[in-house]
Amino acid sequence: MNKITDTHDKKSTASFLTPDLIPLSTHTTNQFNCTEIRDKHNDKTKSTEETTVVLDEQQSTLQNDIADLHNHTNTTFSPRFNKNNDAVLSVQRKTLPGWVYTLHKKQIFDKIIITLPILIKAIRIICAFSIIFFNLLLLISGTIIKKNNPFYLSRIDLSKTQIIAGLFSSLSTNVESSQINDGVGLTTSEVLIITQYTSSQVSNIPSFIKNYMYGSCSSDSCYEKGYGSAFDYREILDLSGLDIILSYAYTDITSNTAYTAYIDSVKSKNSKILTLQYFCLALQIIATGLLIWYYSSSFSSRFSFSKLTDNRRVMENKKSRFTDKYLVHVLSFLSLLEFICCCIVAIVNLYVILRMKARIKKELDSFDIHLSLGAAWLTCLWFLVASSLLSCLVWGGLEWCVAESSIEFSGLNSSNQLGNISNDNNSSDINADLEFERD
């Protein structure tokens, strides 16, 4: 019995042995497993801490960059993350009230930014060639003195029936009762005789008279006056067979001092305006040459948002300092000067024609003789002014009014990006690169 008890006690005691009495292989294996689990836990904790630190650094860098951009551009930026942890950058430009841009997807933003410089470049080129085209059209068409030329400045439509009716109405006012003025004045029979005689004299009058820049032309013949001529409507009407009508309308056709002075002033204005119009054409040709130089020195548009690097202002096409800094101001000034010259040409031409129209209406309205403006010439003139205005806006307007300062912002580059955290702890970079350039 004692032996059995001793054996049982030994077995019981063996179960409470110290670790030192445990076999070596079992102890080493357990220790390795614990160390491996602890190392994995530490690595995971360290990775999480590093990810958190990286995110904090990225957000801190973003806040500093946004503050820097705000100080330079007077612009409010509000970074945030949506439910999917996608970076959202809300931008509000204070200098343009009401313009709020939300950059939710960089692809959409890039499409807008890529389209903008192409549109502005196209408008500038189209306006430049449009100004040259309409200037040439106005100048060349004015030298073609033909009755079928639609680009006339003004036109007088003549109708035999209306002229005779106007003459009869004018003479009828001179019929007075012989009882009042002792028979002095025209009787009804005399008025009829004069009207019939006048009708026979004006039977071959032209149906219209057109006024061109270098002369005038009727349905029967043309009269070339040369550079800086004036539309002497009294002389043209006299040559067209309406001298008998003018004798009733005016007391003296040739020796009217006021009318002669008026025609001389019109000649002076037309000569100066024609010279100014040639100057506008030459000025625009020079501006177009500079425009071609401006865009040929760069394969990318000036008004663009390009991908930034760590260096400030990396110019891929290596533009010269003059091209980059001063040529845009020269083109803006030329576009402004072109617009002013075109406005002067249009205003003075319209003033001369409208004033002549008022004079003819006052003097010859009783004979139903009126002056009207040329529709084709007027349309071409307004297109010229509109093209010069649009050119001035896309050059001087964008350069001097919208883009007040050239801003180069390189705060958010490849090393400082907004991070996107997914559920599996994989981060993807979102570029929030912004560059404000003036063009």
CSV table of C-alpha atoms in Angstrom, one decimal:
chain,number,residue,atom,x,y,z
A,1,MET,CA,0.0,0.0,0.0
A,2,ASN,CA,2.7,2.4,0.7
A,3,LYS,CA,4.3,1.8,-2.6
A,4,ILE,CA,1.1,2.5,-4.3
A,5,THR,CA,0.6,5.8,-2.4
A,6,ASP,CA,4.1,6.9,-3.1
A,7,THR,CA,3.6,6.3,-6.7
A,8,HIS,CA,0.4,8.3,-6.8
A,9,ASP,CA,2.0,11.2,-4.8
A,10,LYS,CA,4.8,11.4,-7.3
A,11,LYS,CA,2.3,11.7,-10.2
A,12,SER,CA,0.4,14.4,-8.3
A,13,THR,CA,3.5,16.2,-7.5
A,14,ALA,CA,4.7,16.1,-11.1
A,15,SER,CA,1.6,18.1,-12.1
A,16,PHE,CA,2.8,21.0,-9.9
A,17,LEU,CA,6.4,21.1,-11.0
A,18,THR,CA,8.0,24.5,-11.5
A,19,PRO,CA,8.7,25.7,-15.0
A,20,ASP,CA,12.3,24.8,-14.6
A,21,LEU,CA,11.3,21.2,-14.4
A,22,ILE,CA,9.1,21.4,-17.6
A,23,PRO,CA,10.8,19.9,-20.7
A,24,LEU,CA,12.9,22.4,-22.6
A,25,SER,CA,11.2,21.9,-26.0
A,26,THR,CA,7.7,22.8,-24.6
A,27,HIS,CA,8.9,25.9,-22.8
A,28,THR,CA,10.7,27.3,-25.8
A,29,THR,CA,7.8,26.8,-28.1
A,30,ASN,CA,5.4,28.6,-25.8
A,31,GLN,CA,7.8,31.5,-25.4
A,32,PHE,CA,8.2,31.9,-29.1
A,33,ASN,CA,4.4,32.0,-29.7
A,34,CYS,CA,3.9,34.7,-27.1
A,35,THR,CA,6.7,36.8,-28.6
A,36,GLU,CA,5.4,36.5,-32.1
A,37,ILE,CA,1.9,37.6,-31.0
A,38,ARG,CA,3.2,40.5,-29.1
A,39,ASP,CA,5.4,41.7,-32.0
A,40,LYS,CA,2.4,41.5,-34.4
A,41,HIS,CA,0.4,43.5,-32.0
A,42,ASN,CA,3.1,46.1,-31.6
A,43,ASP,CA,3.6,46.3,-35.4
A,44,LYS,CA,-0.1,46.8,-36.0
A,45,THR,CA,-0.2,49.5,-33.3
A,46,LYS,CA,2.8,51.2,-34.7
A,47,SER,CA,1.3,51.1,-38.2
A,48,THR,CA,-1.9,52.7,-37.0
A,49,GLU,CA,0.0,55.4,-35.1
A,50,GLU,CA,2.2,56.1,-38.2
A,51,THR,CA,-0.9,56.4,-40.3
A,52,THR,CA,-2.5,58.8,-37.8
A,53,VAL,CA,0.7,60.9,-37.7
A,54,VAL,CA,0.8,61.0,-41.5
A,55,LEU,CA,-2.8,62.1,-41.7
A,56,ASP,CA,-2.2,64.7,-39.0
A,57,GLU,CA,0.8,66.0,-40.9
A,58,GLN,CA,-1.1,66.1,-44.2
A,59,GLN,CA,-4.0,68.0,-42.7
A,60,SER,CA,-1.7,70.4,-40.9
A,61,THR,CA,0.2,71.0,-44.2
A,62,LEU,CA,-3.0,71.5,-46.0
A,63,GLN,CA,-4.2,74.1,-43.4
A,64,ASN,CA,-0.9,76.0,-43.7
A,65,ASP,CA,-1.0,75.9,-47.5
A,66,ILE,CA,-4.6,77.1,-47.5
A,67,ALA,CA,-3.7,79.9,-45.2
A,68,ASP,CA,-0.8,80.9,-47.4
A,69,LEU,CA,-3.1,80.8,-50.5
A,70,HIS,CA,-5.7,82.9,-48.6
A,71,ASN,CA,-3.1,85.6,-47.9
A,72,HIS,CA,-2.1,85.8,-51.5
A,73,THR,CA,-5.5,85.4,-53.3
A,74,ASN,CA,-8.0,86.8,-50.8
A,75,THR,CA,-9.8,83.4,-51.2
A,76,THR,CA,-11.6,81.3,-48.7
A,77,PHE,CA,-10.9,77.5,-48.8
A,78,SER,CA,-12.8,75.0,-46.6
A,79,PRO,CA,-11.3,71.5,-46.6
A,80,ARG,CA,-13.4,68.6,-45.4
A,81,PHE,CA,-14.0,64.9,-45.9
A,82,ASN,CA,-17.3,63.3,-47.0
A,83,LYS,CA,-18.9,60.1,-45.8
A,84,ASN,CA,-16.6,58.0,-48.0
A,85,ASN,CA,-13.5,59.8,-46.7
A,86,ASP,CA,-13.1,61.5,-50.1
A,87,ALA,CA,-11.4,64.9,-50.0
A,88,VAL,CA,-13.6,67.8,-50.7
A,89,LEU,CA,-12.2,71.3,-51.1
A,90,SER,CA,-14.7,74.2,-51.1
A,91,VAL,CA,-13.3,77.4,-52.6
A,92,GLN,CA,-15.0,80.8,-52.5
A,93,ARG,CA,-13.4,83.8,-54.3
A,94,LYS,CA,-14.0,86.9,-52.4
A,95,THR,CA,-13.1,89.2,-55.3
A,96,LEU,CA,-15.9,87.6,-57.3
A,97,PRO,CA,-19.0,87.7,-55.1
A,98,GLY,CA,-21.3,84.7,-55.5
A,99,TRP,CA,-18.8,82.6,-57.3
A,100,VAL,CA,-18.4,79.4,-55.3
A,101,TYR,CA,-16.5,76.4,-56.6
A,102,THR,CA,-16.8,73.0,-55.0
A,103,LEU,CA,-14.0,70.7,-56.1
A,104,HIS,CA,-15.4,67.3,-55.4
A,105,LYS,CA,-13.8,65.4,-58.2
A,106,LYS,CA,-10.5,66.4,-59.7
A,107,GLN,CA,-11.4,65.0,-63.1
A,108,ILE,CA,-14.4,67.4,-63.5
A,109,PHE,CA,-12.2,70.3,-62.3
A,110,ASP,CA,-9.5,69.4,-64.8
A,111,LYS,CA,-12.0,69.3,-67.7
A,112,ILE,CA,-13.3,72.8,-66.8
A,113,ILE,CA,-9.8,74.2,-66.5
A,114,ILE,CA,-8.6,72.6,-69.7
A,115,THR,CA,-11.6,74.0,-71.6
A,116,LEU,CA,-11.1,77.6,-70.3
A,117,PRO,CA,-7.8,78.4,-71.9
A,118,ILE,CA,-8.8,76.9,-75.2
A,119,LEU,CA,-12.0,79.0,-75.3
A,120,ILE,CA,-10.1,82.2,-74.5
A,121,LYS,CA,-7.5,81.5,-77.0
A,122,ALA,CA,-10.1,80.8,-79.7
A,123,ILE,CA,-12.0,84.1,-78.9
A,124,ARG,CA,-8.8,86.1,-79.1
A,125,ILE,CA,-7.8,84.7,-82.4
A,126,ILE,CA,-11.3,85.0,-83.9
A,127,CYS,CA,-11.7,88.6,-82.7
A,128,ALA,CA,-8.3,89.5,-84.2
A,129,PHE,CA,-9.1,88.2,-87.7
A,130,SER,CA,-12.7,89.5,-87.5
A,131,ILE,CA,-11.5,93.1,-86.9
A,132,ILE,CA,-9.2,92.8,-89.9
A,133,PHE,CA,-11.9,91.3,-92.1
A,134,PHE,CA,-14.6,93.8,-91.3
A,135,ASN,CA,-12.2,96.7,-91.6
A,136,LEU,CA,-11.1,95.5,-95.1
A,137,LEU,CA,-14.7,94.9,-96.1
A,138,LEU,CA,-15.7,98.5,-95.2
A,139,LEU,CA,-12.7,100.0,-96.8
A,140,ILE,CA,-12.7,98.0,-100.0
A,141,SER,CA,-16.5,98.1,-100.5
A,142,GLY,CA,-16.3,101.9,-100.3
A,143,THR,CA,-14.1,102.1,-103.3
A,144,ILE,CA,-16.5,100.1,-105.5
A,145,ILE,CA,-18.8,102.8,-107.0
A,146,LYS,CA,-21.4,100.6,-108.5
A,147,LYS,CA,-25.2,100.7,-108.3
A,148,ASN,CA,-25.4,97.1,-107.3
A,149,ASN,CA,-22.9,97.4,-104.4
A,150,PRO,CA,-24.9,96.8,-101.2
A,151,PHE,CA,-22.3,98.4,-98.9
A,152,TYR,CA,-23.5,102.0,-99.2
A,153,LEU,CA,-23.4,104.4,-96.4
A,154,SER,CA,-26.8,106.0,-97.1
A,155,ARG,CA,-29.5,106.0,-99.8
A,156,ILE,CA,-32.1,108.4,-101.1
A,157,ASP,CA,-35.2,106.7,-102.6
A,158,LEU,CA,-36.9,108.7,-105.3
A,159,SER,CA,-40.5,108.2,-106.4
A,160,LYS,CA,-42.0,110.2,-109.3
A,161,THR,CA,-45.5,109.8,-107.9
A,162,GLN,CA,-44.5,110.9,-104.4
A,163,ILE,CA,-42.5,113.9,-105.7
A,164,ILE,CA,-45.4,115.2,-107.9
A,165,ALA,CA,-47.9,114.7,-105.0
A,166,GLY,CA,-45.5,116.6,-102.7
A,167,LEU,CA,-45.1,119.4,-105.2
A,168,PHE,CA,-48.9,119.7,-105.7
A,169,SER,CA,-49.4,119.8,-101.9
A,170,SER,CA,-46.7,122.5,-101.6
A,171,LEU,CA,-48.1,124.7,-104.3
A,172,SER,CA,-51.7,124.3,-103.0
A,173,THR,CA,-50.7,126.2,-99.9
A,174,ASN,CA,-50.0,129.2,-102.0
A,175,VAL,CA,-53.5,129.4,-103.4
A,176,GLU,CA,-55.2,132.4,-101.8
A,177,SER,CA,-58.4,134.0,-102.3
A,178,SER,CA,-58.3,137.0,-104.7
A,179,GLN,CA,-60.8,138.8,-102.5
A,180,ILE,CA,-58.3,138.9,-99.6
A,181,ASN,CA,-55.1,139.9,-101.4
A,182,ASP,CA,-56.5,141.5,-104.5
A,183,GLY,CA,-55.7,138.5,-106.8
A,184,VAL,CA,-52.1,138.2,-105.7
A,185,GLY,CA,-51.1,134.4,-105.5
A,186,LEU,CA,-51.5,131.3,-107.5
A,187,THR,CA,-54.9,130.1,-108.6
A,188,THR,CA,-56.0,126.5,-108.8
A,189,SER,CA,-55.5,126.3,-112.6
A,190,GLU,CA,-52.0,127.8,-112.3
A,191,VAL,CA,-51.1,125.1,-109.7
A,192,LEU,CA,-52.4,122.4,-112.0
A,193,ILE,CA,-50.4,123.7,-115.0
A,194,ILE,CA,-47.2,123.9,-112.9
A,195,THR,CA,-47.7,120.5,-111.6
A,196,GLN,CA,-48.2,119.0,-115.1
A,197,TYR,CA,-45.1,120.8,-116.3
A,198,THR,CA,-43.1,119.5,-113.4
A,199,SER,CA,-44.4,116.0,-113.9
A,200,SER,CA,-43.0,116.0,-117.5
A,201,GLN,CA,-39.6,117.3,-116.3
A,202,VAL,CA,-39.1,114.6,-113.6
A,203,SER,CA,-40.3,111.7,-115.7
A,204,ASN,CA,-36.8,110.4,-116.1
A,205,ILE,CA,-35.4,110.8,-112.6
A,206,PRO,CA,-33.5,107.8,-111.1
A,207,SER,CA,-35.2,105.6,-108.6
A,208,PHE,CA,-32.5,105.9,-106.0
A,209,ILE,CA,-29.2,107.6,-105.2
A,210,LYS,CA,-26.5,105.7,-103.1
A,211,ASN,CA,-23.8,107.4,-101.1
A,212,TYR,CA,-20.4,105.6,-100.9
A,213,MET,CA,-17.2,106.4,-99.2
A,214,TYR,CA,-15.5,107.6,-102.4
A,215,GLY,CA,-18.5,108.9,-104.3
A,216,SER,CA,-22.1,108.3,-105.1
A,217,CYS,CA,-24.1,106.4,-107.6
A,218,SER,CA,-27.7,106.5,-108.9
A,219,SER,CA,-29.7,104.0,-110.9
A,220,ASP,CA,-28.6,105.7,-114.1
A,221,SER,CA,-25.0,106.9,-113.5
A,222,CYS,CA,-22.2,107.1,-110.9
A,223,TYR,CA,-20.1,110.0,-109.7
A,224,GLU,CA,-16.7,109.2,-108.2
A,225,LYS,CA,-15.4,112.0,-105.8
A,226,GLY,CA,-12.2,110.5,-104.4
A,227,TYR,CA,-10.7,110.3,-101.0
A,228,GLY,CA,-12.5,112.1,-98.2
A,229,SER,CA,-15.5,113.2,-100.3
A,230,ALA,CA,-18.8,114.4,-98.9
A,231,PHE,CA,-22.3,113.5,-100.1
A,232,ASP,CA,-23.4,116.7,-101.7
A,233,TYR,CA,-27.1,115.8,-101.9
A,234,ARG,CA,-28.2,119.1,-103.5
A,235,GLU,CA,-25.7,118.7,-106.3
A,236,ILE,CA,-26.6,115.0,-106.9
A,237,LEU,CA,-30.3,115.8,-107.0
A,238,ASP,CA,-29.6,118.6,-109.4
A,239,LEU,CA,-27.6,116.3,-111.7
A,240,SER,CA,-30.4,113.6,-111.4
A,241,GLY,CA,-33.0,115.9,-113.0
A,242,LEU,CA,-34.6,117.3,-109.9
A,243,ASP,CA,-33.4,120.9,-110.4
A,244,ILE,CA,-37.0,122.1,-110.8
A,245,ILE,CA,-37.9,120.6,-107.5
A,246,LEU,CA,-34.9,122.2,-105.8
A,247,SER,CA,-35.9,125.6,-107.2
A,248,TYR,CA,-39.1,125.4,-105.2
A,249,ALA,CA,-37.4,124.1,-102.1
A,250,TYR,CA,-34.4,126.5,-102.1
A,251,THR,CA,-34.1,130.1,-103.2
A,252,ASP,CA,-30.5,129.7,-104.3
A,253,ILE,CA,-28.8,126.3,-104.9
A,254,THR,CA,-25.2,127.3,-105.5
A,255,SER,CA,-24.6,130.4,-103.3
A,256,ASN,CA,-26.0,129.1,-100.0
A,257,THR,CA,-23.2,129.9,-97.6
A,258,ALA,CA,-24.4,127.8,-94.7
A,259,TYR,CA,-24.8,124.8,-96.9
A,260,THR,CA,-21.3,125.2,-98.4
A,261,ALA,CA,-19.8,125.4,-94.9
A,262,TYR,CA,-21.7,122.3,-93.9
A,263,ILE,CA,-20.4,120.3,-96.9
A,264,ASP,CA,-16.9,121.5,-96.2
A,265,SER,CA,-17.1,120.3,-92.6
A,266,VAL,CA,-18.5,116.9,-93.7
A,267,LYS,CA,-15.5,116.6,-96.1
A,268,SER,CA,-13.1,117.3,-93.3
A,269,LYS,CA,-14.7,114.7,-91.0
A,270,ASN,CA,-14.9,112.1,-93.7
A,271,SER,CA,-11.2,112.6,-94.5
A,272,LYS,CA,-10.1,112.2,-90.9
A,273,ILE,CA,-12.3,109.3,-90.2
A,274,LEU,CA,-11.1,107.5,-93.3
A,275,THR,CA,-7.5,108.0,-92.1
A,276,LEU,CA,-8.4,106.7,-88.7
A,277,GLN,CA,-10.0,103.7,-90.2
A,278,TYR,CA,-6.8,102.9,-92.1
A,279,PHE,CA,-4.9,103.4,-88.8
A,280,CYS,CA,-7.3,100.9,-87.1
A,281,LEU,CA,-6.5,98.3,-89.8
A,282,ALA,CA,-2.7,98.8,-89.5
A,283,LEU,CA,-2.9,98.6,-85.7
A,284,GLN,CA,-4.9,95.4,-85.8
A,285,ILE,CA,-2.5,93.8,-88.2
A,286,ILE,CA,0.4,94.6,-85.8
A,287,ALA,CA,-1.6,93.3,-82.9
A,288,THR,CA,-2.4,90.1,-84.8
A,289,GLY,CA,1.3,89.6,-85.5
A,290,LEU,CA,2.1,89.9,-81.8
A,291,LEU,CA,-0.8,87.6,-81.0
A,292,ILE,CA,0.7,84.9,-83.3
A,293,TRP,CA,4.1,85.4,-81.6
A,294,TYR,CA,2.5,85.3,-78.2
A,295,TYR,CA,0.9,81.9,-78.7
A,296,SER,CA,3.6,80.4,-80.9
A,297,SER,CA,6.0,80.8,-78.0
A,298,SER,CA,3.9,78.4,-76.0
A,299,PHE,CA,2.2,75.2,-76.9
A,300,SER,CA,-0.1,75.5,-73.8
A,301,SER,CA,-2.5,78.3,-73.1
A,302,ARG,CA,-1.5,81.1,-70.7
A,303,PHE,CA,-4.8,81.1,-68.7
A,304,SER,CA,-4.3,77.5,-67.3
A,305,PHE,CA,-4.0,75.5,-64.2
A,306,SER,CA,-1.0,73.2,-64.7
A,307,LYS,CA,0.4,70.4,-62.6
A,308,LEU,CA,2.8,71.8,-60.1
A,309,THR,CA,6.2,70.6,-59.0
A,310,ASP,CA,8.4,71.6,-56.1
A,311,ASN,CA,10.0,74.4,-58.1
A,312,ARG,CA,8.1,77.6,-58.5
A,313,ARG,CA,7.2,78.7,-62.1
A,314,VAL,CA,8.7,75.8,-64.1
A,315,MET,CA,8.1,76.9,-67.7
A,316,GLU,CA,8.1,73.9,-70.0
A,317,ASN,CA,8.4,76.0,-73.1
A,318,LYS,CA,11.1,78.4,-71.6
A,319,LYS,CA,9.3,81.6,-72.5
A,320,SER,CA,11.4,84.7,-72.4
A,321,ARG,CA,10.8,87.4,-69.8
A,322,PHE,CA,9.5,89.9,-72.3
A,323,THR,CA,6.9,87.4,-73.7
A,324,ASP,CA,5.9,86.3,-70.3
A,325,LYS,CA,5.8,89.6,-68.5
A,326,TYR,CA,5.2,92.5,-70.9
A,327,LEU,CA,3.8,91.2,-74.2
A,328,VAL,CA,0.4,90.5,-72.7
A,329,HIS,CA,0.2,94.1,-71.5
A,330,VAL,CA,1.2,95.4,-75.0
A,331,LEU,CA,-1.6,93.3,-76.5
A,332,SER,CA,-4.1,94.4,-73.9
A,333,PHE,CA,-3.2,98.1,-74.6
A,334,LEU,CA,-3.4,97.6,-78.4
A,335,SER,CA,-6.8,95.9,-78.0
A,336,LEU,CA,-8.1,98.9,-75.9
A,337,LEU,CA,-6.7,101.4,-78.4
A,338,GLU,CA,-8.3,99.4,-81.3
A,339,PHE,CA,-11.7,99.5,-79.5
A,340,ILE,CA,-11.5,103.3,-78.9
A,341,CYS,CA,-10.6,103.9,-82.6
A,342,CYS,CA,-13.4,101.7,-83.9
A,343,CYS,CA,-15.8,103.5,-81.6
A,344,ILE,CA,-14.7,106.9,-82.9
A,345,VAL,CA,-15.1,105.7,-86.5
A,346,ALA,CA,-18.6,104.4,-85.9
A,347,ILE,CA,-19.8,107.3,-83.8
A,348,VAL,CA,-18.5,110.0,-86.2
A,349,ASN,CA,-19.8,108.2,-89.3
A,350,LEU,CA,-23.3,107.8,-87.7
A,351,TYR,CA,-23.3,111.4,-86.6
A,352,VAL,CA,-22.5,112.7,-90.1
A,353,ILE,CA,-25.2,110.5,-91.7
A,354,LEU,CA,-27.9,111.1,-89.1
A,355,ARG,CA,-27.3,114.9,-89.2
A,356,MET,CA,-27.6,114.9,-93.0
A,357,LYS,CA,-30.7,112.8,-92.7
A,358,ALA,CA,-32.2,115.4,-90.4
A,359,ARG,CA,-31.3,118.2,-92.8
A,360,ILE,CA,-32.9,116.4,-95.8
A,361,LYS,CA,-36.0,115.7,-93.8
A,362,LYS,CA,-36.3,119.3,-92.8
A,363,GLU,CA,-35.7,120.7,-96.3
A,364,LEU,CA,-37.3,118.1,-98.6
A,365,ASP,CA,-39.9,116.4,-96.5
A,366,SER,CA,-42.7,118.0,-98.4
A,367,PHE,CA,-41.5,116.3,-101.6
A,368,ASP,CA,-41.2,112.9,-99.8
A,369,ILE,CA,-37.4,112.8,-100.2
A,370,HIS,CA,-35.8,111.0,-97.3
A,371,LEU,CA,-32.4,109.6,-96.5
A,372,SER,CA,-31.9,106.1,-95.0
A,373,LEU,CA,-28.8,104.3,-93.7
A,374,GLY,CA,-27.3,101.3,-95.6
A,375,ALA,CA,-28.2,98.1,-93.8
A,376,ALA,CA,-25.2,96.0,-94.9
A,377,TRP,CA,-22.7,98.8,-94.1
A,378,LEU,CA,-24.3,99.5,-90.7
A,379,THR,CA,-24.3,95.8,-89.8
A,380,CYS,CA,-20.6,95.4,-90.8
A,381,LEU,CA,-19.8,98.5,-88.8
A,382,TRP,CA,-21.5,97.2,-85.7
A,383,PHE,CA,-19.7,93.8,-86.1
A,384,LEU,CA,-16.4,95.7,-86.2
A,385,VAL,CA,-17.2,97.5,-83.0
A,386,ALA,CA,-18.5,94.3,-81.3
A,387,SER,CA,-15.4,92.4,-82.3
A,388,SER,CA,-13.1,95.1,-81.0
A,389,LEU,CA,-15.1,95.3,-77.7
A,390,LEU,CA,-14.8,91.5,-77.2
A,391,SER,CA,-11.1,91.6,-78.0
A,392,CYS,CA,-10.6,94.3,-75.5
A,393,LEU,CA,-12.5,92.3,-72.8
A,394,VAL,CA,-10.6,89.0,-73.4
A,395,TRP,CA,-7.3,90.9,-73.3
A,396,GLY,CA,-7.4,93.9,-71.1
A,397,GLY,CA,-10.4,92.8,-69.2
A,398,LEU,CA,-8.9,89.5,-68.1
A,399,GLU,CA,-5.4,90.9,-67.6
A,400,TRP,CA,-6.2,94.1,-65.7
A,401,CYS,CA,-9.6,93.5,-64.1
A,402,VAL,CA,-10.0,89.8,-63.3
A,403,ALA,CA,-6.5,88.6,-62.8
A,404,GLU,CA,-5.2,91.4,-60.7
A,405,SER,CA,-2.0,89.6,-59.7
A,406,SER,CA,-0.1,86.6,-61.0
A,407,ILE,CA,-0.1,83.9,-58.3
A,408,GLU,CA,2.0,80.8,-58.3
A,409,PHE,CA,0.9,78.4,-55.6
A,410,SER,CA,3.0,75.2,-55.1
A,411,GLY,CA,1.9,74.3,-51.6
A,412,LEU,CA,0.2,71.0,-52.5
A,413,ASN,CA,2.6,68.9,-54.4
A,414,SER,CA,3.4,65.3,-54.7
A,415,SER,CA,4.8,65.1,-51.2
A,416,ASN,CA,1.9,67.1,-49.6
A,417,GLN,CA,-1.3,65.5,-50.8
A,418,LEU,CA,-4.7,64.9,-49.3
A,419,GLY,CA,-5.1,61.3,-48.2
A,420,ASN,CA,-8.0,59.0,-48.7
A,421,ILE,CA,-8.4,56.3,-46.1
A,422,SER,CA,-10.2,53.2,-47.1
A,423,ASN,CA,-11.6,50.4,-44.9
A,424,ASP,CA,-8.5,48.2,-45.4
A,425,ASN,CA,-6.1,51.0,-44.3
A,426,ASN,CA,-4.9,51.6,-47.9
A,427,SER,CA,-4.6,55.2,-48.6
A,428,SER,CA,-4.8,56.9,-52.0
A,429,ASP,CA,-3.5,60.3,-53.0
A,430,ILE,CA,-5.7,63.1,-54.2
A,431,ASN,CA,-3.9,65.9,-55.8
A,432,ALA,CA,-5.3,69.3,-54.9
A,433,ASP,CA,-2.8,71.2,-56.9
A,434,LEU,CA,-3.9,74.6,-57.7
A,435,GLU,CA,-2.1,77.3,-59.7
A,436,PHE,CA,-3.6,80.7,-60.4
A,437,GLU,CA,-2.0,82.2,-63.4
A,438,ARG,CA,-2.8,85.4,-65.2
A,439,ASP,CA,-3.5,85.6,-68.9
